[in-house]
mmCIF file of C-alpha atoms in Angstrom:
data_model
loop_
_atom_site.group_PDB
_atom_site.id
_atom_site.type_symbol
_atom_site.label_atom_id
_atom_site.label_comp_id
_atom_site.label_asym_id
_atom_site.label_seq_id
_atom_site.Cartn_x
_atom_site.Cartn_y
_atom_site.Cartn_z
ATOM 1 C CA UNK K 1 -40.543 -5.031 1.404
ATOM 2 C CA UNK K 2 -39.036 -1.748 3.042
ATOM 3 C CA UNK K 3 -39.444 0.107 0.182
ATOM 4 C CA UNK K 4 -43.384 -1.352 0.118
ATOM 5 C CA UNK K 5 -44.084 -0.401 3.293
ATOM 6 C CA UNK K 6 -43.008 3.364 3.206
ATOM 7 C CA UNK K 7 -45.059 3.728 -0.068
ATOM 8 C CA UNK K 8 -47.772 2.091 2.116
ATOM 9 C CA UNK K 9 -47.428 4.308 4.903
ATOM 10 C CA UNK K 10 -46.426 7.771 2.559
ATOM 11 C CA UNK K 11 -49.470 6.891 1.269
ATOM 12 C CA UNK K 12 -51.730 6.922 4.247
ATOM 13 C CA UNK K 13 -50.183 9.606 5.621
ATOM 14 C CA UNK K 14 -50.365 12.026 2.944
ATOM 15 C CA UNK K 15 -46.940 12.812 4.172
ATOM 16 C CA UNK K 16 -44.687 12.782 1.545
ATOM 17 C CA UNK K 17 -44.169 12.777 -2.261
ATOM 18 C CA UNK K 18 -40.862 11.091 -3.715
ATOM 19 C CA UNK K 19 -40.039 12.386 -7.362
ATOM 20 C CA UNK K 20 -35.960 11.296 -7.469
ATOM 21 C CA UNK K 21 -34.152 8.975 -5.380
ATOM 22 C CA UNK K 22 -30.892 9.693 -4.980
ATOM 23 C CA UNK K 23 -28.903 6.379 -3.844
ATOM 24 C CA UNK K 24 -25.237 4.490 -3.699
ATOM 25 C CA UNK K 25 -24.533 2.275 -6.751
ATOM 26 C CA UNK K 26 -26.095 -0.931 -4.949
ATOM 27 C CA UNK K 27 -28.199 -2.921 -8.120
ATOM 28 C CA UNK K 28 -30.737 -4.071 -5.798
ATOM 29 C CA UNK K 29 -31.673 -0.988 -4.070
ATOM 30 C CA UNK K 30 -32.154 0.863 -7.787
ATOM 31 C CA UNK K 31 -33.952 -2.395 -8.658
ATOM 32 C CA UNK K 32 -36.445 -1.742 -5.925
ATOM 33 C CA UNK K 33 -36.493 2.181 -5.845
ATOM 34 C CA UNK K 34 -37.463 1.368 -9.519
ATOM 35 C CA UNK K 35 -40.229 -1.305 -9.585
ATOM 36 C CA UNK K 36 -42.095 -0.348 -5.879
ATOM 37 C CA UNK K 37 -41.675 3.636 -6.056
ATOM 38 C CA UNK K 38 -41.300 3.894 -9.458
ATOM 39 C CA UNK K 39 -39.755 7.132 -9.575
ATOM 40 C CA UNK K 40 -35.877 8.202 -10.990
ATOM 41 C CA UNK K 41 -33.063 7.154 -9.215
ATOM 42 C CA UNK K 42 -29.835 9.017 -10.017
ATOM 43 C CA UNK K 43 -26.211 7.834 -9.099
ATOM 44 C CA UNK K 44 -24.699 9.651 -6.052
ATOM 45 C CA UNK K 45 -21.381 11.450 -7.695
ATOM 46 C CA UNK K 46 -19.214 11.035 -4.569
ATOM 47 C CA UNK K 47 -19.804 7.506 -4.429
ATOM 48 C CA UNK K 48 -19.237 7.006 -8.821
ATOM 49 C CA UNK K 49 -15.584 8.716 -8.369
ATOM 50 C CA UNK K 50 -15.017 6.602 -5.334
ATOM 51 C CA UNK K 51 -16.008 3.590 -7.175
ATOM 52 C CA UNK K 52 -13.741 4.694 -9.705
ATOM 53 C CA UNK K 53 -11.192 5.496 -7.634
ATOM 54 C CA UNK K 54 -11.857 1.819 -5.925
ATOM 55 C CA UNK K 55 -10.845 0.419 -8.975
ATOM 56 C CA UNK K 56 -7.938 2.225 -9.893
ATOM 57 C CA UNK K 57 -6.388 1.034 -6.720
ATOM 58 C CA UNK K 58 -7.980 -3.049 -7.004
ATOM 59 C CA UNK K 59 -5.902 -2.738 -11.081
ATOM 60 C CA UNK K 60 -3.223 -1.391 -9.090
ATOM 61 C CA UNK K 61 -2.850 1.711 -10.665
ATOM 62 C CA UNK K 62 -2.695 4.216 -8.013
ATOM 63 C CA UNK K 63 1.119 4.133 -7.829
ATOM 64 C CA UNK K 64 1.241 5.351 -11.939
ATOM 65 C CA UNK K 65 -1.856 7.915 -11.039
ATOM 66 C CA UNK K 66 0.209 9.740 -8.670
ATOM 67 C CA UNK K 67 3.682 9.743 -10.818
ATOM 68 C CA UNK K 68 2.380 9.626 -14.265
ATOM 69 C CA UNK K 69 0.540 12.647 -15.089
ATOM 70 C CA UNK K 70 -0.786 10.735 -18.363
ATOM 71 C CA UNK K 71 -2.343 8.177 -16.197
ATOM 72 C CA UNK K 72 -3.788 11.289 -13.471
ATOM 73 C CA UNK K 73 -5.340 13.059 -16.357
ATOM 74 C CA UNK K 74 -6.702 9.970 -17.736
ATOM 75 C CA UNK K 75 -8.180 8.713 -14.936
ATOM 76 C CA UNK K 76 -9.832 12.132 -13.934
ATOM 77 C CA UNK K 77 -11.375 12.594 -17.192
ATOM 78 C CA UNK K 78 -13.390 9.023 -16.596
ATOM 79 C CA UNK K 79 -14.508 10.557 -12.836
ATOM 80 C CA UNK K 80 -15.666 13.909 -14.371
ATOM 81 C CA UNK K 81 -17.683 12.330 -16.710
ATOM 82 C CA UNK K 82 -20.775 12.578 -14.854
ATOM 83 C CA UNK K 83 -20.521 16.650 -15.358
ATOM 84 C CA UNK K 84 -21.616 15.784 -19.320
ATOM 85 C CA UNK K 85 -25.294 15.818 -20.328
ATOM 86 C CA UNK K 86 -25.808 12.210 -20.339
ATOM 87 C CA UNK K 87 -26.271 12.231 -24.244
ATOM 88 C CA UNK K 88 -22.398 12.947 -24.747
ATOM 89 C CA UNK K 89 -20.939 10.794 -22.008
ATOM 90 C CA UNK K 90 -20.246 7.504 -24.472
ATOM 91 C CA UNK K 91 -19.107 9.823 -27.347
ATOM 92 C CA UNK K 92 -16.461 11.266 -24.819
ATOM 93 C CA UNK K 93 -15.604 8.395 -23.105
ATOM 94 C CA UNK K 94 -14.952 7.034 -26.707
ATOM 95 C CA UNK K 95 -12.813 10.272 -27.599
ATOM 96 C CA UNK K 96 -11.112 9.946 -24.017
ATOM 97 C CA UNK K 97 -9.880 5.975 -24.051
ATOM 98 C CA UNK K 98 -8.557 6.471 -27.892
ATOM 99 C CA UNK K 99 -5.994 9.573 -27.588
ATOM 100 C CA UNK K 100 -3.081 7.736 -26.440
ATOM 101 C CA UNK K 101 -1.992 4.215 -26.052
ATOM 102 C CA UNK K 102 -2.948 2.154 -22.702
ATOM 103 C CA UNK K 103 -1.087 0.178 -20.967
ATOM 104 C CA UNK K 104 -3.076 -3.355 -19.710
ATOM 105 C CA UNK K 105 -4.461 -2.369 -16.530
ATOM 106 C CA UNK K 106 -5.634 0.969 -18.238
ATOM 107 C CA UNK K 107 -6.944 -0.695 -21.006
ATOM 108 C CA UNK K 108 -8.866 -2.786 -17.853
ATOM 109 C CA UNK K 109 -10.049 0.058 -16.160
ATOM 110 C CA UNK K 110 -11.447 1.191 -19.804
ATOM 111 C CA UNK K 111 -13.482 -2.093 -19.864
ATOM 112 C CA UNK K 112 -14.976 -1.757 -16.206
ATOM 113 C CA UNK K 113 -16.070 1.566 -17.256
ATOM 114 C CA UNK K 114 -17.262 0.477 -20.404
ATOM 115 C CA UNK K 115 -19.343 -2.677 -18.746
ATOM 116 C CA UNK K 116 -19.788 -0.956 -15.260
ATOM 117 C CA UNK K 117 -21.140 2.453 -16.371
ATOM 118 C CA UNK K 118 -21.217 3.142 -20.062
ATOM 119 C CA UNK K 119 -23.172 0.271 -21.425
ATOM 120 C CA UNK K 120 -24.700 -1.079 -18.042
ATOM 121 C CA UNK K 121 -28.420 -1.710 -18.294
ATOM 122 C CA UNK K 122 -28.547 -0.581 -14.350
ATOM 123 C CA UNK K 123 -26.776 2.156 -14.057
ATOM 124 C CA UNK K 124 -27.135 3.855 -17.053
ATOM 125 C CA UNK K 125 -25.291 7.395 -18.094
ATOM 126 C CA UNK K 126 -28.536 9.070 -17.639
ATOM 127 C CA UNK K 127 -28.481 8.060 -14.242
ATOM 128 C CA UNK K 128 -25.058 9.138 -13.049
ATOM 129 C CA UNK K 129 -25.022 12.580 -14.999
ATOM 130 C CA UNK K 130 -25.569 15.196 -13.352
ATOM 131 C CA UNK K 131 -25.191 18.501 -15.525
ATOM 132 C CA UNK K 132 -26.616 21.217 -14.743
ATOM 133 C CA UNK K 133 -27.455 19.974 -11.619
ATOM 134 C CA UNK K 134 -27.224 21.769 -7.996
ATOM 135 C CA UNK K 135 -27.108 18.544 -5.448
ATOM 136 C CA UNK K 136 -25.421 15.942 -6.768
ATOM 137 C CA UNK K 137 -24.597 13.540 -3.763
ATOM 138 C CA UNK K 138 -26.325 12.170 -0.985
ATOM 139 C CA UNK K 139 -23.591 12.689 1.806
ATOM 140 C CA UNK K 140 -25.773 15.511 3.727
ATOM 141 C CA UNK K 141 -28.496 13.025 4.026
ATOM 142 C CA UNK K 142 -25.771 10.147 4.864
ATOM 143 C CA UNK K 143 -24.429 13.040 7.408
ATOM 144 C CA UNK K 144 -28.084 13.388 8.637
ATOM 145 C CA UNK K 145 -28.278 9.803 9.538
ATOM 146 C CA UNK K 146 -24.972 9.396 11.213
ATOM 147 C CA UNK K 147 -26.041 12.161 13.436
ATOM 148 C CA UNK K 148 -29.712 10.738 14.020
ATOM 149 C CA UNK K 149 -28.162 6.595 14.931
ATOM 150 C CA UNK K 150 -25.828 8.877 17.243
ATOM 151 C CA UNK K 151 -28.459 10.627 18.861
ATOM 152 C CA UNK K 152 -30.532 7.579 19.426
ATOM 153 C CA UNK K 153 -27.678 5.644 20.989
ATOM 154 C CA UNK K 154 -27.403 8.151 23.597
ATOM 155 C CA UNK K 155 -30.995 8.164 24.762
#
């Protein structure tokens, strides 16, 4: 409905023209970007490492990222995918989880990435890489907001 009524009102205005949407990894919000704007909605890279980096700690990993470099390099290679053209990501990620042995909660942060990002029908590679690409997050507009609520409280 939100996303309806500022196509509505874009659209009487004449004010503005939305090509990409750049969003957090929420499945509903794409869902809706997708079906009422229909335009592209890429993956916010901040937010993809953190989600990573969310589920290193939930496996309970982060202990063996900081004192095994094996497990640091490992784990950095799955955040930097999104700096691949999107057509190499699941040929790398294949290369990446198969050069040395995982342990179990490795091996489950391979199959979160593997459902969560590599074969997801959401939030597909092409929508999280961003090679080649000069803004990549959506933090100054998150900043912009912060600022604006702020603002607005104090008037």
């Amino acid at each position: 409905a939100v996303f309806q009524s500022l196509k509505n009102l874009c659209a009487e205005r004449n004010c503005i023209r939305v090509d990409r949407v750049v969003a957090d990894f929420e499945a509903a919000v794409w869902r809706a970007v997708k079906n009422v704007i229909k335009v592209e909605v890429k993956g916010c890279l901040f937010h993809f490492t953190q989600a990573v980096w969310k589920k290193i700690a939930w496996l309970k990993l982060k202990s063996d990222y900081h004192a095994n470099l094996g497990t640091h390099i490992f784990s950095k290679k799955l955040m930097a995918l999104p700096m691949l053209p999107y057509n190499h990501i699941s040929q790398v990620f294949d290369k990446i989880t198969t050069e040395l042995p995982l342990h179990k909660e490795l091996q489950d942060l391979v199959s979160y990435m593997k459902k969560t990002w590599i074969d997801s029908s959401v939030f597909c590679p092409q929508s999280w890489s961003w090679f080649e690409e000069p803004i990549r997050t959506n933090n100054d507009v998150e900043g912009w907001h912060r600022r604006l609520i702020t603002r607005a409280k104090k008037s």
